[in-house]
PDB file of C-alpha atoms in Angstrom:
ATOM      1  CA  MET A   1       9.168 -14.090 -47.549  1.00  0.00           C
ATOM      2  CA  ILE A   2      12.110 -12.235 -45.218  1.00  0.00           C
ATOM      3  CA  ARG A   3      13.192  -8.520 -46.938  1.00  0.00           C
ATOM      4  CA  ILE A   4      16.994  -8.022 -46.265  1.00  0.00           C
ATOM      5  CA  SER A   5      19.216  -4.426 -47.360  1.00  0.00           C
ATOM      6  CA  VAL A   6      23.233  -4.708 -47.466  1.00  0.00           C
ATOM      7  CA  SER A   7      23.309  -2.839 -45.202  1.00  0.00           C
ATOM      8  CA  ASP A   8      21.570  -5.357 -42.246  1.00  0.00           C
ATOM      9  CA  LEU A   9      24.415  -8.290 -43.939  1.00  0.00           C
ATOM     10  CA  GLU A  10      26.754  -5.643 -43.242  1.00  0.00           C
ATOM     11  CA  THR A  11      24.916  -5.038 -39.455  1.00  0.00           C
ATOM     12  CA  TYR A  12      25.150  -8.237 -39.259  1.00  0.00           C
ATOM     13  CA  ARG A  13      28.724  -8.874 -40.381  1.00  0.00           C
ATOM     14  CA  TYR A  14      30.223  -6.315 -37.965  1.00  0.00           C
ATOM     15  CA  TRP A  15      28.365  -7.915 -35.481  1.00  0.00           C
ATOM     16  CA  LYS A  16      29.769 -11.368 -35.426  1.00  0.00           C
ATOM     17  CA  ALA A  17      33.562  -9.444 -35.287  1.00  0.00           C
ATOM     18  CA  SER A  18      32.483  -8.072 -31.966  1.00  0.00           C
ATOM     19  CA  ASP A  19      33.481  -9.217 -28.700  1.00  0.00           C
ATOM     20  CA  ASP A  20      30.719  -7.627 -26.934  1.00  0.00           C
ATOM     21  CA  SER A  21      27.817  -8.147 -29.163  1.00  0.00           C
ATOM     22  CA  THR A  22      24.851  -8.908 -27.554  1.00  0.00           C
ATOM     23  CA  VAL A  23      20.939 -11.087 -29.481  1.00  0.00           C
ATOM     24  CA  GLU A  24      19.314  -8.221 -27.982  1.00  0.00           C
ATOM     25  CA  GLY A  25      21.964  -5.232 -29.924  1.00  0.00           C
ATOM     26  CA  LEU A  26      21.453  -7.139 -33.214  1.00  0.00           C
ATOM     27  CA  ILE A  27      17.821  -7.871 -33.052  1.00  0.00           C
ATOM     28  CA  SER A  28      17.708  -3.433 -31.992  1.00  0.00           C
ATOM     29  CA  ARG A  29      20.046  -2.518 -34.694  1.00  0.00           C
ATOM     30  CA  LEU A  30      18.002  -5.023 -37.094  1.00  0.00           C
ATOM     31  CA  THR A  31      14.825  -3.783 -36.643  1.00  0.00           C
ATOM     32  CA  LYS A  32      15.791   0.082 -36.269  1.00  0.00           C
ATOM     33  CA  GLN A  33      14.925   0.041 -32.976  1.00  0.00           C
ATOM     34  CA  ASP A  34      18.262   2.595 -32.401  1.00  0.00           C
ATOM     35  CA  PRO A  35      17.982   6.361 -32.392  1.00  0.00           C
ATOM     36  CA  PRO A  36      20.490   6.823 -35.095  1.00  0.00           C
ATOM     37  CA  THR A  37      23.138   8.548 -33.976  1.00  0.00           C
ATOM     38  CA  PRO A  38      24.583  12.213 -35.199  1.00  0.00           C
ATOM     39  CA  GLN A  39      27.319  11.037 -37.851  1.00  0.00           C
ATOM     40  CA  MET A  40      24.118   8.572 -38.970  1.00  0.00           C
ATOM     41  CA  GLU A  41      22.133  11.972 -39.280  1.00  0.00           C
ATOM     42  CA  ALA A  42      24.949  13.415 -40.989  1.00  0.00           C
ATOM     43  CA  GLY A  43      25.564  10.535 -43.425  1.00  0.00           C
ATOM     44  CA  ARG A  44      21.950  10.725 -45.022  1.00  0.00           C
ATOM     45  CA  ALA A  45      22.143  14.807 -45.066  1.00  0.00           C
ATOM     46  CA  PHE A  46      25.131  14.192 -47.413  1.00  0.00           C
ATOM     47  CA  ALA A  47      23.716  11.636 -49.426  1.00  0.00           C
ATOM     48  CA  LYS A  48      20.912  13.463 -50.535  1.00  0.00           C
ATOM     49  CA  LEU A  49      23.614  16.079 -51.177  1.00  0.00           C
ATOM     50  CA  VAL A  50      25.425  14.595 -53.351  1.00  0.00           C
ATOM     51  CA  GLU A  51      22.016  12.585 -55.042  1.00  0.00           C
ATOM     52  CA  HIS A  52      21.421  16.231 -56.349  1.00  0.00           C
ATOM     53  CA  ALA A  53      24.656  17.384 -56.898  1.00  0.00           C
ATOM     54  CA  SER A  54      24.959  19.058 -60.360  1.00  0.00           C
ATOM     55  CA  GLU A  55      27.708  19.804 -62.837  1.00  0.00           C
ATOM     56  CA  ARG A  56      29.060  22.200 -60.391  1.00  0.00           C
ATOM     57  CA  ALA A  57      32.436  23.334 -57.572  1.00  0.00           C
ATOM     58  CA  LEU A  58      30.769  22.257 -54.073  1.00  0.00           C
ATOM     59  CA  PHE A  59      32.481  24.848 -51.510  1.00  0.00           C
ATOM     60  CA  GLU A  60      29.569  25.056 -48.826  1.00  0.00           C
ATOM     61  CA  GLU A  61      26.701  23.283 -48.654  1.00  0.00           C
ATOM     62  CA  GLU A  62      23.902  23.007 -46.345  1.00  0.00           C
ATOM     63  CA  GLN A  63      21.495  20.245 -46.249  1.00  0.00           C
ATOM     64  CA  ASP A  64      18.657  19.060 -43.405  1.00  0.00           C
ATOM     65  CA  GLY A  65      20.829  21.156 -40.721  1.00  0.00           C
ATOM     66  CA  TRP A  66      23.624  20.416 -41.470  1.00  0.00           C
ATOM     67  CA  THR A  67      26.770  22.785 -43.416  1.00  0.00           C
ATOM     68  CA  PHE A  68      29.057  20.845 -44.839  1.00  0.00           C
ATOM     69  CA  PHE A  69      32.707  22.315 -45.856  1.00  0.00           C
ATOM     70  CA  PHE A  70      35.039  21.134 -48.737  1.00  0.00           C
ATOM     71  CA  HIS A  71      38.411  21.761 -48.242  1.00  0.00           C
ATOM     72  CA  PHE A  72      39.800  20.350 -51.139  1.00  0.00           C
ATOM     73  CA  ASP A  73      39.856  20.530 -54.534  1.00  0.00           C
ATOM     74  CA  ALA A  74      39.405  17.971 -56.399  1.00  0.00           C
ATOM     75  CA  GLU A  75      37.453  16.929 -59.676  1.00  0.00           C
ATOM     76  CA  ILE A  76      34.990  13.858 -58.403  1.00  0.00           C
ATOM     77  CA  THR A  77      32.971  11.746 -61.725  1.00  0.00           C
ATOM     78  CA  TRP A  78      28.875  11.304 -60.377  1.00  0.00           C
ATOM     79  CA  PRO A  79      27.208  10.144 -63.078  1.00  0.00           C
ATOM     80  CA  HIS A  80      23.500  11.508 -64.131  1.00  0.00           C
ATOM     81  CA  VAL A  81      21.846   7.481 -62.779  1.00  0.00           C
ATOM     82  CA  ARG A  82      21.279   8.021 -59.486  1.00  0.00           C
ATOM     83  CA  GLU A  83      19.893   5.610 -56.484  1.00  0.00           C
ATOM     84  CA  LEU A  84      19.481   2.279 -58.899  1.00  0.00           C
ATOM     85  CA  LYS A  85      17.316   0.528 -56.847  1.00  0.00           C
ATOM     86  CA  THR A  86      17.032  -3.349 -57.752  1.00  0.00           C
ATOM     87  CA  GLU A  87      16.028  -6.802 -55.427  1.00  0.00           C
ATOM     88  CA  MET A  88      17.297 -11.028 -56.359  1.00  0.00           C
ATOM     89  CA  VAL A  89      15.287 -13.183 -54.892  1.00  0.00           C
ATOM     90  CA  ILE A  90      17.257 -16.307 -53.193  1.00  0.00           C
ATOM     91  CA  GLN A  91      16.748 -19.448 -51.916  1.00  0.00           C
ATOM     92  CA  THR A  92      17.573 -20.013 -48.309  1.00  0.00           C
ATOM     93  CA  PRO A  93      17.307 -22.563 -45.786  1.00  0.00           C
ATOM     94  CA  VAL A  94      14.256 -21.107 -44.437  1.00  0.00           C
ATOM     95  CA  GLY A  95      12.696 -19.695 -47.481  1.00  0.00           C
ATOM     96  CA  PRO A  96      13.028 -17.465 -49.899  1.00  0.00           C
ATOM     97  CA  ALA A  97      15.522 -13.784 -48.977  1.00  0.00           C
ATOM     98  CA  THR A  98      14.703 -10.662 -51.074  1.00  0.00           C
ATOM     99  CA  LEU A  99      17.864  -9.083 -51.068  1.00  0.00           C
ATOM    100  CA  VAL A 100      16.935  -5.169 -52.070  1.00  0.00           C
ATOM    101  CA  VAL A 101      19.877  -3.051 -53.306  1.00  0.00           C
ATOM    102  CA  VAL A 102      19.984   0.621 -54.049  1.00  0.00           C
ATOM    103  CA  CYS A 103      23.396   2.421 -55.357  1.00  0.00           C
ATOM    104  CA  ASP A 104      24.307   6.013 -55.622  1.00  0.00           C
ATOM    105  CA  ALA A 105      24.957   5.984 -58.677  1.00  0.00           C
ATOM    106  CA  MET A 106      25.738   3.842 -62.100  1.00  0.00           C
ATOM    107  CA  ASP A 107      27.459   4.749 -65.284  1.00  0.00           C
ATOM    108  CA  GLY A 108      28.756   0.877 -65.782  1.00  0.00           C
ATOM    109  CA  ARG A 109      30.892   0.981 -62.459  1.00  0.00           C
ATOM    110  CA  VAL A 110      28.950   1.359 -59.754  1.00  0.00           C
ATOM    111  CA  HIS A 111      29.411   4.082 -56.647  1.00  0.00           C
ATOM    112  CA  ASP A 112      28.940   4.791 -54.041  1.00  0.00           C
ATOM    113  CA  ALA A 113      30.238   8.387 -51.430  1.00  0.00           C
ATOM    114  CA  LYS A 114      30.842   8.028 -47.646  1.00  0.00           C
ATOM    115  CA  LEU A 115      31.288  10.537 -45.564  1.00  0.00           C
ATOM    116  CA  THR A 116      34.052   8.595 -42.952  1.00  0.00           C
ATOM    117  CA  GLU A 117      35.710  10.265 -39.517  1.00  0.00           C
ATOM    118  CA  SER A 118      38.972   8.003 -41.301  1.00  0.00           C
ATOM    119  CA  ILE A 119      39.367   7.363 -44.838  1.00  0.00           C
ATOM    120  CA  ASP A 120      40.703   3.811 -43.895  1.00  0.00           C
ATOM    121  CA  VAL A 121      40.620   1.685 -46.615  1.00  0.00           C
ATOM    122  CA  GLU A 122      40.800  -2.004 -45.263  1.00  0.00           C
ATOM    123  CA  ARG A 123      37.525  -1.404 -43.806  1.00  0.00           C
ATOM    124  CA  TYR A 124      35.933  -1.981 -47.020  1.00  0.00           C
ATOM    125  CA  LEU A 125      37.889  -5.001 -48.238  1.00  0.00           C
ATOM    126  CA  ASP A 126      35.447  -7.437 -46.334  1.00  0.00           C
ATOM    127  CA  SER A 127      32.555  -5.364 -47.069  1.00  0.00           C
ATOM    128  CA  LEU A 128      29.855  -7.216 -48.491  1.00  0.00           C
ATOM    129  CA  GLN A 129      28.158  -4.335 -49.535  1.00  0.00           C
ATOM    130  CA  TRP A 130      30.088  -3.925 -53.129  1.00  0.00           C
ATOM    131  CA  ARG A 131      30.172  -7.197 -53.791  1.00  0.00           C
ATOM    132  CA  ALA A 132      26.963  -7.612 -53.271  1.00  0.00           C
ATOM    133  CA  TYR A 133      26.092  -3.932 -55.962  1.00  0.00           C
ATOM    134  CA  LEU A 134      28.318  -5.888 -58.450  1.00  0.00           C
ATOM    135  CA  ALA A 135      26.620  -9.259 -58.496  1.00  0.00           C
ATOM    136  CA  MET A 136      22.554  -7.676 -58.779  1.00  0.00           C
ATOM    137  CA  PHE A 137      23.742  -4.885 -61.242  1.00  0.00           C
ATOM    138  CA  GLY A 138      25.773  -7.394 -63.386  1.00  0.00           C
ATOM    139  CA  ALA A 139      29.083  -5.111 -62.888  1.00  0.00           C
ATOM    140  CA  LYS A 140      32.788  -5.021 -62.256  1.00  0.00           C
ATOM    141  CA  GLU A 141      34.111  -2.272 -60.882  1.00  0.00           C
ATOM    142  CA  PHE A 142      32.378  -0.314 -57.772  1.00  0.00           C
ATOM    143  CA  VAL A 143      34.625   2.576 -56.570  1.00  0.00           C
ATOM    144  CA  TYR A 144      33.753   4.183 -53.018  1.00  0.00           C
ATOM    145  CA  HIS A 145      34.267   8.347 -52.852  1.00  0.00           C
ATOM    146  CA  LEU A 146      35.078   8.367 -49.293  1.00  0.00           C
ATOM    147  CA  PHE A 147      34.396  11.922 -47.955  1.00  0.00           C
ATOM    148  CA  LYS A 148      36.565  12.295 -44.840  1.00  0.00           C
ATOM    149  CA  ALA A 149      34.827  14.300 -42.510  1.00  0.00           C
ATOM    150  CA  LYS A 150      35.766  16.422 -39.169  1.00  0.00           C
ATOM    151  CA  TYR A 151      32.387  17.338 -36.582  1.00  0.00           C
ATOM    152  CA  GLU A 152      32.365  19.878 -34.245  1.00  0.00           C
ATOM    153  CA  ARG A 153      32.242  18.573 -30.720  1.00  0.00           C
ATOM    154  CA  GLU A 154      30.929  18.900 -27.245  1.00  0.00           C
ATOM    155  CA  PRO A 155      34.390  18.629 -24.808  1.00  0.00           C
ATOM    156  CA  GLY A 156      35.999  15.251 -24.305  1.00  0.00           C
ATOM    157  CA  ARG A 157      36.398  13.640 -20.846  1.00  0.00           C
ATOM    158  CA  THR A 158      38.808  11.712 -19.199  1.00  0.00           C
ATOM    159  CA  ASP A 159      37.759   8.601 -17.252  1.00  0.00           C
ATOM    160  CA  GLU A 160      39.310   7.588 -13.688  1.00  0.00           C
ATOM    161  CA  GLY A 161      41.392   4.634 -15.407  1.00  0.00           C
ATOM    162  CA  GLY A 162      42.663   7.564 -17.946  1.00  0.00           C
ATOM    163  CA  THR A 163      41.284   6.628 -21.082  1.00  0.00           C
ATOM    164  CA  TYR A 164      40.393   9.565 -23.535  1.00  0.00           C
ATOM    165  CA  HIS A 165      36.247   9.946 -24.661  1.00  0.00           C
ATOM    166  CA  LYS A 166      35.590  12.101 -27.336  1.00  0.00           C
ATOM    167  CA  GLY A 167      32.867  14.383 -27.224  1.00  0.00           C
ATOM    168  CA  ALA A 168      28.986  14.445 -28.586  1.00  0.00           C
ATOM    169  CA  VAL A 169      29.116  15.837 -32.591  1.00  0.00           C
ATOM    170  CA  ARG A 170      27.316  18.895 -32.205  1.00  0.00           C
ATOM    171  CA  LYS A 171      24.742  19.312 -35.402  1.00  0.00           C
ATOM    172  CA  GLY A 172      25.276  21.831 -37.654  1.00  0.00           C
ATOM    173  CA  PRO A 173      29.516  22.784 -39.193  1.00  0.00           C
ATOM    174  CA  VAL A 174      31.268  19.546 -41.097  1.00  0.00           C
ATOM    175  CA  MET A 175      34.743  19.770 -42.204  1.00  0.00           C
ATOM    176  CA  ILE A 176      35.474  17.502 -45.531  1.00  0.00           C
ATOM    177  CA  GLU A 177      39.003  17.918 -45.078  1.00  0.00           C
ATOM    178  CA  GLY A 178      40.264  15.269 -47.658  1.00  0.00           C
ATOM    179  CA  TYR A 179      38.463  12.924 -49.966  1.00  0.00           C
ATOM    180  CA  GLU A 180      39.723   9.281 -52.027  1.00  0.00           C
ATOM    181  CA  ALA A 181      37.877   7.157 -54.720  1.00  0.00           C
ATOM    182  CA  VAL A 182      38.910   3.578 -53.918  1.00  0.00           C
ATOM    183  CA  ARG A 183      37.927   0.913 -56.369  1.00  0.00           C
ATOM    184  CA  PHE A 184      37.125  -3.168 -56.046  1.00  0.00           C
ATOM    185  CA  PHE A 185      36.368  -5.413 -58.846  1.00  0.00           C
ATOM    186  CA  ALA A 186      33.987  -8.292 -59.401  1.00  0.00           C
ATOM    187  CA  TYR A 187      35.642 -11.531 -59.000  1.00  0.00           C
ATOM    188  CA  PRO A 188      35.112 -15.344 -59.540  1.00  0.00           C
ATOM    189  CA  LYS A 189      32.141 -17.019 -57.606  1.00  0.00           C
ATOM    190  CA  MET A 190      31.458 -13.737 -55.859  1.00  0.00           C
ATOM    191  CA  ARG A 191      27.635 -14.000 -56.033  1.00  0.00           C
ATOM    192  CA  GLU A 192      27.907 -17.232 -54.275  1.00  0.00           C
ATOM    193  CA  ASP A 193      29.649 -15.307 -51.584  1.00  0.00           C
ATOM    194  CA  VAL A 194      26.316 -12.916 -51.840  1.00  0.00           C
ATOM    195  CA  GLU A 195      24.165 -15.363 -51.575  1.00  0.00           C
ATOM    196  CA  ARG A 196      25.989 -17.541 -48.595  1.00  0.00           C
ATOM    197  CA  ALA A 197      25.896 -14.518 -46.731  1.00  0.00           C
ATOM    198  CA  VAL A 198      22.052 -14.116 -47.482  1.00  0.00           C
ATOM    199  CA  CYS A 199      20.709 -17.554 -46.459  1.00  0.00           C
ATOM    200  CA  GLU A 200      22.971 -16.908 -43.015  1.00  0.00           C
ATOM    201  CA  LEU A 201      21.235 -13.875 -41.813  1.00  0.00           C
ATOM    202  CA  ALA A 202      18.048 -15.374 -43.314  1.00  0.00           C
ATOM    203  CA  GLU A 203      18.437 -18.268 -41.379  1.00  0.00           C
ATOM    204  CA  VAL A 204      18.865 -15.829 -37.991  1.00  0.00           C
ATOM    205  CA  MET A 205      16.084 -13.375 -38.901  1.00  0.00           C
ATOM    206  CA  ALA A 206      14.337 -16.649 -38.704  1.00  0.00           C
ATOM    207  CA  GLY A 207      14.596 -17.665 -35.583  1.00  0.00           C
ATOM    208  CA  LEU A 208      14.404 -14.154 -34.099  1.00  0.00           C
ATOM    209  CA  ASN A 209      11.444 -13.951 -36.021  1.00  0.00           C
ATOM    210  CA  ILE A 210      12.409 -10.587 -37.517  1.00  0.00           C
ATOM    211  CA  GLY A 211      11.956  -9.242 -41.246  1.00  0.00           C
ATOM    212  CA  ARG A 212       9.803 -10.738 -42.958  1.00  0.00           C
ATOM    213  CA  VAL A 213       7.294  -9.150 -45.455  1.00  0.00           C
ATOM    214  CA  ALA A 214       4.393 -10.333 -46.984  1.00  0.00           C
ATOM    215  CA  ALA A 215       4.724 -12.456 -50.678  1.00  0.00           C
TER     216      ALA A 215
ATOM    217  CA  MET B   1      44.081  13.765 -51.492  1.00  0.00           C
ATOM    218  CA  THR B   2      43.974  15.994 -47.626  1.00  0.00           C
ATOM    219  CA  GLY B   3      42.671  19.313 -47.727  1.00  0.00           C
ATOM    220  CA  ASP B   4      45.562  21.739 -45.917  1.00  0.00           C
ATOM    221  CA  ALA B   5      43.889  24.363 -43.158  1.00  0.00           C
ATOM    222  CA  ASN B   6      46.143  27.327 -44.272  1.00  0.00           C
ATOM    223  CA  LYS B   7      44.978  26.844 -47.868  1.00  0.00           C
ATOM    224  CA  LEU B   8      42.501  28.331 -49.649  1.00  0.00           C
ATOM    225  CA  TYR B   9      40.079  25.725 -52.170  1.00  0.00           C
ATOM    226  CA  SER B  10      37.345  25.859 -54.926  1.00  0.00           C
ATOM    227  CA  GLY B  11      35.886  22.904 -53.321  1.00  0.00           C
ATOM    228  CA  PRO B  12      36.035  19.585 -55.489  1.00  0.00           C
ATOM    229  CA  ALA B  13      34.398  19.949 -58.924  1.00  0.00           C
ATOM    230  CA  VAL B  14      31.432  17.088 -59.970  1.00  0.00           C
ATOM    231  CA  LYS B  15      31.298  16.016 -63.632  1.00  0.00           C
ATOM    232  CA  ALA B  16      28.458  13.994 -64.960  1.00  0.00           C
ATOM    233  CA  PRO B  17      29.299  12.478 -68.485  1.00  0.00           C
ATOM    234  CA  LYS B  18      25.983  13.231 -70.330  1.00  0.00           C
ATOM    235  CA  VAL B  19      25.290   9.701 -72.768  1.00  0.00           C
ATOM    236  CA  VAL B  20      25.028  10.968 -75.683  1.00  0.00           C
ATOM    237  CA  GLN B  21      24.364   8.251 -77.944  1.00  0.00           C
ATOM    238  CA  ILE B  22      22.483   4.608 -77.397  1.00  0.00           C
ATOM    239  CA  PHE B  23      22.442   2.675 -80.068  1.00  0.00           C
ATOM    240  CA  LEU B  24      21.559  -1.570 -80.032  1.00  0.00           C
ATOM    241  CA  ASN B  25      24.176  -3.905 -81.716  1.00  0.00           C
ATOM    242  CA  GLY B  26      22.976  -7.491 -81.768  1.00  0.00           C
ATOM    243  CA  ASP B  27      21.953  -8.382 -78.224  1.00  0.00           C
ATOM    244  CA  SER B  28      23.774  -5.807 -76.651  1.00  0.00           C
ATOM    245  CA  LEU B  29      22.907  -2.027 -75.794  1.00  0.00           C
ATOM    246  CA  TYR B  30      25.683   0.470 -75.653  1.00  0.00           C
ATOM    247  CA  LEU B  31      26.257   3.642 -73.764  1.00  0.00           C
ATOM    248  CA  LEU B  32      28.207   6.812 -75.639  1.00  0.00           C
ATOM    249  CA  TYR B  33      29.509   8.855 -73.129  1.00  0.00           C
ATOM    250  CA  GLU B  34      30.364  12.304 -73.551  1.00  0.00           C
ATOM    251  CA  ASN B  35      33.621  12.231 -72.516  1.00  0.00           C
ATOM    252  CA  SER B  36      34.029   9.549 -75.279  1.00  0.00           C
ATOM    253  CA  GLU B  37      33.991   6.202 -72.363  1.00  0.00           C
ATOM    254  CA  VAL B  38      31.788   2.996 -74.019  1.00  0.00           C
ATOM    255  CA  TRP B  39      29.954   0.638 -71.714  1.00  0.00           C
ATOM    256  CA  ARG B  40      28.083  -2.287 -73.066  1.00  0.00           C
ATOM    257  CA  TRP B  41      25.162  -4.527 -71.566  1.00  0.00           C
ATOM    258  CA  GLY B  42      25.431  -8.036 -72.527  1.00  0.00           C
ATOM    259  CA  CYS B  43      26.795 -11.449 -72.637  1.00  0.00           C
ATOM    260  CA  PRO B  44      30.301 -12.043 -71.360  1.00  0.00           C
ATOM    261  CA  PRO B  45      32.331 -14.017 -73.979  1.00  0.00           C
ATOM    262  CA  ASN B  46      31.036 -17.693 -74.414  1.00  0.00           C
ATOM    263  CA  GLU B  47      27.950 -17.218 -71.931  1.00  0.00           C
ATOM    264  CA  PHE B  48      24.327 -16.444 -72.904  1.00  0.00           C
ATOM    265  CA  ASP B  49      22.097 -16.830 -69.931  1.00  0.00           C
ATOM    266  CA  ARG B  50      23.363 -13.874 -68.128  1.00  0.00           C
ATOM    267  CA  LYS B  51      24.476  -9.737 -68.551  1.00  0.00           C
ATOM    268  CA  GLU B  52      27.236  -7.296 -67.048  1.00  0.00           C
ATOM    269  CA  TRP B  53      28.111  -3.881 -67.916  1.00  0.00           C
ATOM    270  CA  SER B  54      31.654  -3.981 -69.294  1.00  0.00           C
ATOM    271  CA  ARG B  55      33.442  -1.248 -70.691  1.00  0.00           C
ATOM    272  CA  ILE B  56      34.400  -0.967 -74.742  1.00  0.00           C
ATOM    273  CA  PRO B  57      38.588   0.055 -74.352  1.00  0.00           C
ATOM    274  CA  GLY B  58      39.409   2.732 -76.909  1.00  0.00           C
ATOM    275  CA  PRO B  59      37.606   4.551 -79.268  1.00  0.00           C
ATOM    276  CA  TYR B  60      34.175   3.004 -80.787  1.00  0.00           C
ATOM    277  CA  ASP B  61      33.581   3.328 -84.870  1.00  0.00           C
ATOM    278  CA  VAL B  62      29.762   3.485 -84.164  1.00  0.00           C
ATOM    279  CA  GLU B  63      29.140   3.538 -87.564  1.00  0.00           C
ATOM    280  CA  ALA B  64      31.088   0.303 -87.831  1.00  0.00           C
ATOM    281  CA  GLY B  65      29.593  -1.475 -84.801  1.00  0.00           C
ATOM    282  CA  LYS B  66      32.812  -2.290 -82.932  1.00  0.00           C
TER     283      LYS B  66
END
């Protein structure tokens, strides 16, 4: 049995779209060998913060060594049912594969919170995340809650070619400077799109001999 | 919406509407939220082999079941 998460599907989708992809890079990402970036660590801390958020205003919130400063006003509906997990077994050419998803919150709609340095809605159009979540939770509407983050960084540098490189992110304060709720909706044959993506990734993982777990 | 560095903000208010009533009607499960939203977990029209979430528009009369 191959076990696949939605982040695996997204890793593979980005890998296919990238010009400088290598097989080693794909294996490393799918088997989680790469250490998390500071942005990934901040994202995890932020996910924990919203998972436990009660009905109150968020202003200056500490979580796992990060401090999130909220510099905007809004009213955010964040349902009580949180971290809901479900699995679906899909028959693939290389045997059954289990797709596992965990949504951030659910109230008939599926909700997901994202910490991002730029709110770029088009980035989510092709995502398999909302497609898989809608198909698996039997929902029609998916809401991305996008929080625009600004990190403190080490000084940047300009290389010989004149290209500017941002400095490394410093762990600590994160300014949350904006918020957008973006909605995606279920469409006919969406489930087939998800199943096709799972079949393709399952074949790749079987070929690379990764991702198998005892049935 | 984007923050303005020169403005003072109170921060976003988190609202988590509670389910105030859960009831069954036929093969469907209904959740009534405190903000008056009603969600149904049941078969779409003319389908009997799968269920999905759908929002019931307008006020829902629990007694009348519609």
